[in-house]
């Protein structure tokens, strides 16, 4: 898909949108005169590009950043920020409808104001855009160029007619939505993360194709806004990477919300008749057709490696996997590094951020920081949310690592009971006969916050024995982690120790 050099259209063009665009692509911006040679030129002004630019400039490097569209990239403009903002409003509607469960009365007339929810989202996005603004970058001493970047050799790039020479460069061009090859889909028109946040009216019936994090989060949000949502996922469970019981809890939650769940299902054809979109679905031998007003695809990402003349710069890449990098994030051209979605399998904002920091150290200071040394958590912000860090049991089994798992259901955690948020569990895997944490999965309303404690423990080499000694404020849902650690401690009570203790206490 050819990308425009001009910023994507956004709707509606109101004062709030104007504020965001003035931050991330000011209308009156003029590209500066390039320096003779930059210490670091960064291609792409998403999370990875911005983090690297600020870090390198703060350390005193001469830095240029080239962005063809909007600073802030996917996360700010069409990803994390707008999705999390609308998820919050959607949750509020779900809670209003379930008010009876909280000892409150459901308001007589819960009418969803979708336009207001989207306006709130745009306000939040505009506010957060200040942190990603061209003003901040310039104030930090970064030369910002808007335009499509293209390598013109092993140590030079062009953008908007200017040539930028570099000692080191970083490719942080991100990724774009994959378009599934379903006959009739393109002709019928469909939504992706690039235009769904421009909606001002709620589609009455929505088909979501793809049950990864994007499809799951947005299917639940649109359902809670009152759309009749069907979600088709071609694996037997949502979030196929996650533990089966976690994914099953999510499927159950979707069914409770009223989402029509179609697992093991592929969309095979789309046609438009009488203004409606008819989508043929196939699940094993079962064929069916759904009639909808809109289709949203969330079927994965394609790295942005086109139109960069990577061949001319001697940078190896793969159209599906992106820029090829080694563990130090170096490409096949020793002057050029890559970070973020353009080169990583884990496509998250926090990995874009962490990889950009590694590039700054390795490229500018001959550092030897390895990407493989990072411990990377992630979270899908459905309700309940599903977070994970480290090894899955299946991975540990494949690697012949013996595992012992400690599981605490959220319905045994006082705060979760008080909050009416009992769905889920904390599951911590340790290496058998040790307290060394190998990984964890948390399914809970606040799983994304809770997983950080496990990640900290893993990075710092803190085992379950120590976590059992950490006082957790009562009542918090995070206590589930201490309970799992207590369960570990109880396994240390061997029959001999037990009988010694009994004798001591009877004395
Ligand atoms: C709907 C959605 C929700 C998400 N939610 C989360 C979440 O909750 N948590 C999370 O961690 N992650 C989330 N993500 C993933 C996250 O948005 C990405 O992993 C992150 O934005 C990647 O950052 P990046 O800097 O690598 O790339 P991007 O943000 O894609 O930035 C790349 C930039 O490079 C520019 N560019 C590309 N080619 C060129 C070129 N030739 N010349 C100049 N500029 C160029 C692009 O215009 C873009 O601005 C979500 C993604 C989506 C789609
Ligand atoms: N909370 C978060 O961190 C968050 C939220 C949203 C998106 N993201 C990121 O954005 C990226 C995109 O997410 P995504 O969910 O689009 O990608 P994904 O690859 O994670 O999931 C896509 C899913 O769609 C399914 N699928 C593919 N083609 C299909 C078809 N024709 N019919 C039915 N199902 C099909 C796949 O089986 C897969 O489960 C990911 O890299 C993700 O990390 C992250």
Short mmCIF file of C-alpha atoms and ligand atoms in Angstrom, two decimals, residues 3 43-49 66-76 78-81 83-84 147-150 172-175 193 197 214 217-218 301 304 306-308 339-342 346-352 379 381, ligand 1:
data_model
loop_
_atom_site.label_atom_id
_atom_site.label_comp_id
_atom_site.label_asym_id
_atom_site.label_seq_id
_atom_site.Cartn_x
_atom_site.Cartn_y
_atom_site.Cartn_z
CA UNK A 3 1.69 5.83 1.88
CA UNK A 43 13.93 7.40 10.13
CA UNK A 44 10.45 7.38 11.67
CA UNK A 45 9.04 9.51 14.47
CA UNK A 46 6.97 6.92 16.32
CA UNK A 47 7.83 5.73 19.84
CA UNK A 48 11.17 4.20 18.83
CA UNK A 49 12.26 7.25 16.83
CA UNK A 66 12.68 12.21 9.49
CA UNK A 67 8.93 11.55 9.69
CA UNK A 68 6.68 11.17 6.66
CA UNK A 69 3.37 11.43 8.44
CA UNK A 70 2.66 12.29 12.10
CA UNK A 71 5.08 12.34 15.02
CA UNK A 72 3.98 9.90 17.69
CA UNK A 73 3.44 7.17 15.09
CA UNK A 74 0.87 4.45 15.66
CA UNK A 75 0.85 4.50 19.45
CA UNK A 76 -0.24 8.10 19.82
CA UNK A 78 -3.97 5.24 15.81
CA UNK A 79 -2.91 2.69 18.43
CA UNK A 80 -2.47 2.48 22.19
CA UNK A 81 -3.67 5.94 23.14
CA UNK A 83 -7.77 2.46 21.90
CA UNK A 84 -7.21 2.70 25.65
CA UNK A 147 8.97 13.85 4.28
CA UNK A 148 9.54 10.35 2.97
CA UNK A 149 13.06 9.17 3.83
CA UNK A 150 15.05 7.19 1.27
CA UNK A 172 12.27 3.01 13.07
CA UNK A 173 9.63 2.97 10.36
CA UNK A 174 7.13 0.84 12.29
CA UNK A 175 4.46 -1.34 10.74
CA UNK A 193 -6.69 0.80 13.23
CA UNK A 197 -10.66 6.07 15.41
CA UNK A 214 -6.33 -5.52 18.44
CA UNK A 217 -9.84 -5.04 22.59
CA UNK A 218 -11.89 -3.28 19.93
CA UNK A 301 1.10 -6.28 10.94
CA UNK A 304 7.32 -0.72 6.73
CA UNK A 306 9.19 -0.35 1.21
CA UNK A 307 10.31 2.79 -0.59
CA UNK A 308 13.40 3.16 1.61
CA UNK A 339 14.33 -0.54 16.44
CA UNK A 340 10.63 -1.05 17.10
CA UNK A 341 7.98 -2.68 14.92
CA UNK A 342 10.15 -2.39 11.79
CA UNK A 346 7.20 -8.30 19.75
CA UNK A 347 5.39 -5.26 18.39
CA UNK A 348 4.66 -3.15 21.47
CA UNK A 349 5.29 0.43 22.46
CA UNK A 350 7.44 -0.60 25.41
CA UNK A 351 9.62 -2.82 23.17
CA UNK A 352 9.93 0.02 20.66
CA UNK A 379 -0.91 -7.08 28.26
CA UNK A 381 -6.42 -4.61 27.85
C1 LIG B 1 -4.86 -0.45 17.79
C2 LIG B 1 -3.51 -0.67 18.40
C3 LIG B 1 -3.38 -0.68 19.77
C4 LIG B 1 -2.13 -0.88 20.35
N1 LIG B 1 -2.06 -0.92 21.70
C5 LIG B 1 -0.88 -1.14 22.29
C6 LIG B 1 -0.79 -1.16 23.69
O1 LIG B 1 -1.78 -1.02 24.40
N2 LIG B 1 0.44 -1.36 24.25
C7 LIG B 1 1.55 -1.52 23.48
O2 LIG B 1 2.64 -1.68 24.04
N3 LIG B 1 1.49 -1.50 22.13
C8 LIG B 1 0.30 -1.30 21.52
N4 LIG B 1 0.23 -1.25 20.16
C9 LIG B 1 1.47 -1.42 19.37
C10 LIG B 1 2.24 -0.09 19.27
O3 LIG B 1 1.40 0.92 18.77
C11 LIG B 1 3.45 -0.25 18.36
O4 LIG B 1 4.19 -1.38 18.75
C12 LIG B 1 4.35 0.98 18.42
O5 LIG B 1 3.64 2.10 17.97
C13 LIG B 1 5.60 0.77 17.54
O6 LIG B 1 6.38 1.94 17.54
P1 LIG B 1 7.43 2.21 16.36
O7 LIG B 1 8.13 3.48 16.71
O8 LIG B 1 8.24 1.02 16.12
O9 LIG B 1 6.56 2.40 15.05
P2 LIG B 1 5.40 3.43 14.67
O10 LIG B 1 4.68 3.93 15.85
O11 LIG B 1 4.60 2.74 13.60
O12 LIG B 1 6.19 4.66 14.03
C14 LIG B 1 6.85 4.55 12.81
C15 LIG B 1 6.87 5.92 12.15
O13 LIG B 1 7.72 5.86 11.00
C16 LIG B 1 7.16 6.65 9.98
N5 LIG B 1 7.71 6.18 8.70
C17 LIG B 1 7.54 4.99 8.10
N6 LIG B 1 8.27 4.92 6.95
C18 LIG B 1 8.90 6.10 6.83
C19 LIG B 1 9.78 6.65 5.87
N7 LIG B 1 10.19 5.96 4.79
N8 LIG B 1 10.23 7.92 6.04
C20 LIG B 1 9.86 8.64 7.12
N9 LIG B 1 9.03 8.17 8.07
C21 LIG B 1 8.56 6.92 7.94
C22 LIG B 1 5.65 6.40 10.13
O14 LIG B 1 4.91 7.44 9.54
C23 LIG B 1 5.50 6.35 11.65
O15 LIG B 1 5.19 7.61 12.19
C24 LIG B 1 -0.99 -1.06 19.54
C25 LIG B 1 -1.11 -1.03 18.15
C26 LIG B 1 -2.35 -0.85 17.58
C27 LIG B 1 -2.45 -0.83 16.09
#
